[in-house]
Tab-separated table of C-alpha atoms in Angstrom:
chain	number	residue	atom	x	y	z
W	246	UNK	CA	-25.550	-10.074	-8.757
W	247	UNK	CA	-24.494	-11.223	-4.949
W	248	UNK	CA	-23.298	-8.584	-2.715
W	249	UNK	CA	-20.058	-9.843	-2.889
W	250	UNK	CA	-19.337	-8.756	-6.852
W	251	UNK	CA	-21.149	-5.785	-6.284
W	252	UNK	CA	-18.794	-4.808	-3.592
W	253	UNK	CA	-15.904	-6.228	-6.118
W	254	UNK	CA	-17.586	-4.314	-8.785
W	255	UNK	CA	-17.994	-1.297	-6.300
W	256	UNK	CA	-14.182	-1.423	-5.317
W	257	UNK	CA	-12.027	-1.853	-8.377
W	258	UNK	CA	-14.338	1.921	-9.868
W	259	UNK	CA	-12.930	3.653	-6.808
W	260	UNK	CA	-9.612	1.960	-6.921
W	261	UNK	CA	-9.196	3.387	-10.891
W	262	UNK	CA	-11.005	6.451	-10.373
W	263	UNK	CA	-7.955	7.356	-8.062
W	264	UNK	CA	-5.650	5.774	-10.054
W	265	UNK	CA	-4.691	3.584	-7.360
W	266	UNK	CA	-3.531	0.544	-8.367
W	267	UNK	CA	-3.902	-2.963	-6.139
W	268	UNK	CA	-0.599	-3.489	-4.396
W	269	UNK	CA	-1.121	0.643	-2.971
W	270	UNK	CA	-4.702	-0.464	-1.978
W	271	UNK	CA	-2.415	-3.196	-0.616
W	272	UNK	CA	-0.265	-1.012	1.376
W	273	UNK	CA	-2.667	1.689	2.562
W	274	UNK	CA	-4.210	-1.598	3.876
W	275	UNK	CA	-0.749	-2.650	5.520
W	276	UNK	CA	-1.107	-1.619	8.925
W	277	UNK	CA	-4.751	-3.891	8.938
W	278	UNK	CA	-2.809	-6.873	7.673
W	279	UNK	CA	-5.560	-7.290	4.775
W	280	UNK	CA	-4.860	-7.906	1.235
W	281	UNK	CA	-6.845	-6.894	-1.504
W	282	UNK	CA	-4.456	-8.109	-4.491
W	283	UNK	CA	-6.438	-10.958	-6.300
W	284	UNK	CA	-10.171	-9.296	-4.864
W	285	UNK	CA	-10.666	-7.934	-8.500
W	286	UNK	CA	-9.216	-10.871	-10.073
W	287	UNK	CA	-11.255	-13.549	-7.972
W	288	UNK	CA	-8.355	-14.879	-6.777
W	289	UNK	CA	-9.182	-14.895	-2.981
W	290	UNK	CA	-11.997	-14.537	-1.010
W	291	UNK	CA	-13.704	-10.805	0.470
W	292	UNK	CA	-13.527	-10.967	4.156
W	293	UNK	CA	-15.728	-8.997	6.194
W	294	UNK	CA	-12.741	-7.228	7.922
W	295	UNK	CA	-11.820	-6.653	4.290
W	296	UNK	CA	-15.577	-4.703	3.282
W	297	UNK	CA	-15.541	-2.977	6.468
W	298	UNK	CA	-11.843	-1.500	6.385
W	299	UNK	CA	-11.539	-0.849	2.422
W	300	UNK	CA	-13.931	2.378	1.617
W	301	UNK	CA	-12.376	3.882	5.420
W	302	UNK	CA	-9.780	4.399	2.390
W	303	UNK	CA	-11.711	6.914	1.063
W	304	UNK	CA	-13.894	7.820	4.085
W	305	UNK	CA	-17.342	5.598	3.959
W	306	UNK	CA	-17.852	3.500	6.408
W	307	UNK	CA	-18.913	0.367	4.976
W	308	UNK	CA	-23.274	1.436	5.135
W	309	UNK	CA	-22.949	4.024	3.246
W	310	UNK	CA	-19.743	2.453	0.913
W	311	UNK	CA	-22.878	-0.557	-0.139
W	312	UNK	CA	-25.440	1.283	-1.279
W	313	UNK	CA	-26.222	1.857	-4.940
W	314	UNK	CA	-26.369	5.898	-5.139
W	315	UNK	CA	-22.661	6.377	-3.903
W	316	UNK	CA	-20.830	8.537	-5.011
W	317	UNK	CA	-17.126	9.594	-5.015
W	318	UNK	CA	-15.943	11.680	-2.328
W	319	UNK	CA	-14.739	15.267	-2.746
W	320	UNK	CA	-10.981	15.211	-2.655
W	321	UNK	CA	-11.195	17.507	0.553
W	322	UNK	CA	-13.170	14.562	2.329
W	323	UNK	CA	-10.608	11.940	1.300
W	324	UNK	CA	-8.634	11.227	4.885
W	325	UNK	CA	-5.416	12.470	4.717
W	326	UNK	CA	-3.444	10.152	5.086
W	327	UNK	CA	-5.109	8.964	1.302
W	328	UNK	CA	-5.163	12.513	0.027
W	329	UNK	CA	-1.046	11.966	0.866
W	330	UNK	CA	-0.013	9.276	-0.621
W	331	UNK	CA	-1.799	10.552	-4.050
W	332	UNK	CA	-0.033	13.595	-4.190
W	333	UNK	CA	2.823	12.536	-2.273
W	334	UNK	CA	3.872	9.188	-4.819
W	335	UNK	CA	6.407	10.615	-7.173
W	336	UNK	CA	5.481	7.205	-9.274
W	337	UNK	CA	2.248	4.608	-10.118
W	338	UNK	CA	3.437	1.171	-9.552
W	339	UNK	CA	3.254	0.873	-13.551
W	340	UNK	CA	6.140	2.975	-13.808
W	341	UNK	CA	9.309	2.019	-15.399
W	342	UNK	CA	12.514	3.679	-14.393
W	343	UNK	CA	15.440	3.301	-15.634
W	344	UNK	CA	18.616	1.933	-14.024
W	345	UNK	CA	19.486	5.136	-12.282
W	346	UNK	CA	16.427	3.779	-9.671
W	347	UNK	CA	18.534	1.282	-8.159
W	348	UNK	CA	21.008	4.004	-6.205
W	349	UNK	CA	17.594	5.595	-5.232
W	350	UNK	CA	16.061	2.710	-3.291
W	351	UNK	CA	16.601	3.722	0.180
W	352	UNK	CA	14.633	7.278	-1.470
W	353	UNK	CA	11.604	4.516	-2.789
W	354	UNK	CA	11.571	2.956	0.119
W	355	UNK	CA	10.529	5.831	2.665
W	356	UNK	CA	8.479	6.985	0.335
W	357	UNK	CA	5.805	3.644	0.932
W	358	UNK	CA	6.696	4.238	3.894
W	359	UNK	CA	5.633	7.489	5.171
W	360	UNK	CA	2.370	7.298	5.484
W	361	UNK	CA	2.531	3.645	8.307
W	362	UNK	CA	2.235	3.699	11.731
W	363	UNK	CA	4.714	3.694	14.263
W	364	UNK	CA	4.109	-0.374	15.603
W	365	UNK	CA	3.022	-1.146	12.132
W	366	UNK	CA	4.529	-4.506	11.227
W	367	UNK	CA	5.476	-5.418	7.440
W	368	UNK	CA	7.658	-7.719	5.219
W	369	UNK	CA	10.145	-6.894	2.909
W	370	UNK	CA	7.924	-8.707	-0.073
W	371	UNK	CA	4.997	-5.982	1.064
W	372	UNK	CA	6.573	-2.678	0.042
W	373	UNK	CA	8.989	-4.537	-2.323
W	374	UNK	CA	6.020	-5.577	-4.887
W	375	UNK	CA	4.953	-1.614	-4.439
W	376	UNK	CA	8.056	-0.533	-5.813
W	377	UNK	CA	8.738	0.149	-10.129
W	378	UNK	CA	10.038	-1.628	-12.414
W	379	UNK	CA	13.181	-2.474	-11.976
W	380	UNK	CA	12.492	-2.338	-7.920
W	381	UNK	CA	9.706	-4.572	-7.615
W	382	UNK	CA	11.911	-7.342	-9.317
W	383	UNK	CA	13.804	-8.903	-6.635
W	384	UNK	CA	16.017	-6.208	-4.851
W	385	UNK	CA	17.549	-6.168	-1.466
W	386	UNK	CA	16.252	-3.921	1.088
W	387	UNK	CA	19.254	-2.683	3.630
W	388	UNK	CA	17.324	-2.115	6.560
W	389	UNK	CA	20.916	-1.094	8.258
W	390	UNK	CA	22.912	1.363	6.401
W	391	UNK	CA	21.303	5.198	5.273
W	392	UNK	CA	18.295	6.975	5.151
W	393	UNK	CA	16.755	3.417	6.268
W	394	UNK	CA	19.058	3.482	9.359
W	395	UNK	CA	17.213	2.514	12.656
W	396	UNK	CA	12.983	3.100	10.932
W	397	UNK	CA	12.282	-0.556	11.418
W	398	UNK	CA	12.836	-3.066	14.230
W	399	UNK	CA	13.154	-7.361	13.295
W	400	UNK	CA	10.373	-9.049	14.981
W	401	UNK	CA	11.272	-12.852	16.482
W	402	UNK	CA	8.127	-13.606	14.964
W	403	UNK	CA	8.617	-14.355	11.248
W	404	UNK	CA	4.893	-14.431	8.911
W	405	UNK	CA	4.171	-17.254	7.311
W	406	UNK	CA	1.403	-17.424	4.573
W	407	UNK	CA	0.925	-19.319	1.310
W	408	UNK	CA	2.420	-19.622	-1.996
W	409	UNK	CA	0.347	-19.911	-5.537
W	410	UNK	CA	1.375	-23.998	-5.087
W	411	UNK	CA	0.034	-24.450	-1.503
W	412	UNK	CA	3.978	-23.856	-0.244
W	413	UNK	CA	4.825	-22.369	3.158
W	414	UNK	CA	6.361	-19.407	2.894
W	415	UNK	CA	8.135	-18.094	6.436
W	416	UNK	CA	9.105	-14.399	5.788
W	417	UNK	CA	11.024	-11.914	8.380
W	418	UNK	CA	8.597	-9.446	9.707
W	419	UNK	CA	9.789	-5.844	10.652
W	420	UNK	CA	8.242	-3.405	12.622
W	421	UNK	CA	8.093	0.575	11.612
W	422	UNK	CA	9.834	1.754	14.734
W	423	UNK	CA	10.006	5.466	14.519
W	424	UNK	CA	8.107	8.063	12.381
W	425	UNK	CA	9.002	8.518	9.046
W	426	UNK	CA	9.597	12.766	9.277
W	427	UNK	CA	9.330	15.179	6.800
W	428	UNK	CA	13.010	15.810	7.177
W	429	UNK	CA	13.547	12.077	5.544
W	430	UNK	CA	11.000	11.970	3.577
W	431	UNK	CA	12.061	15.350	1.976
W	432	UNK	CA	15.551	13.897	1.060
W	433	UNK	CA	14.118	11.079	-0.239
W	434	UNK	CA	11.947	13.318	-2.346
W	435	UNK	CA	14.980	15.270	-3.752
W	436	UNK	CA	16.741	12.308	-3.928
W	437	UNK	CA	13.638	11.267	-6.724
W	438	UNK	CA	13.551	14.913	-7.928
W	439	UNK	CA	10.274	15.136	-6.598
W	440	UNK	CA	8.603	18.750	-5.596
């Protein structure tokens, strides 16, 4: 087994152990502009930057993570951002929501943004793919209304990426303009019926 195959196998075990989806891992890596989804299915290569950043989600350095005898960290040893992400999510991306969810798009978006730092950049698709069904099926996020007003600023330079056919896709990039305050987070949780 190659080092890359070992990394993929161990990464998948850690992800599943902490009940995270590939999309949620991508959200946790968003500030580093890295993408995990597709690694487990060999649709993309493991980069050195990803190999070093992924273990940090679990509070481990790469040198420790790659050892054969490395065990899952205890809950208290996880970084605070990871603990908060796991504890505060009102859903997993695998959940299916009813049509009432469409009335609470902003609340779900707030829950997805809560762990990002001021200055982190992302696109609509980064956030939308981490939302539960039917919200992950091509909704539009209105960044200028309600709870989302003033949360992001639009950046002038778009993100260019390739689709599955190799065609260029241009997406508007946003930058988190202000920290998701506890009051705003509590308001989102209340609308979603989360304690």
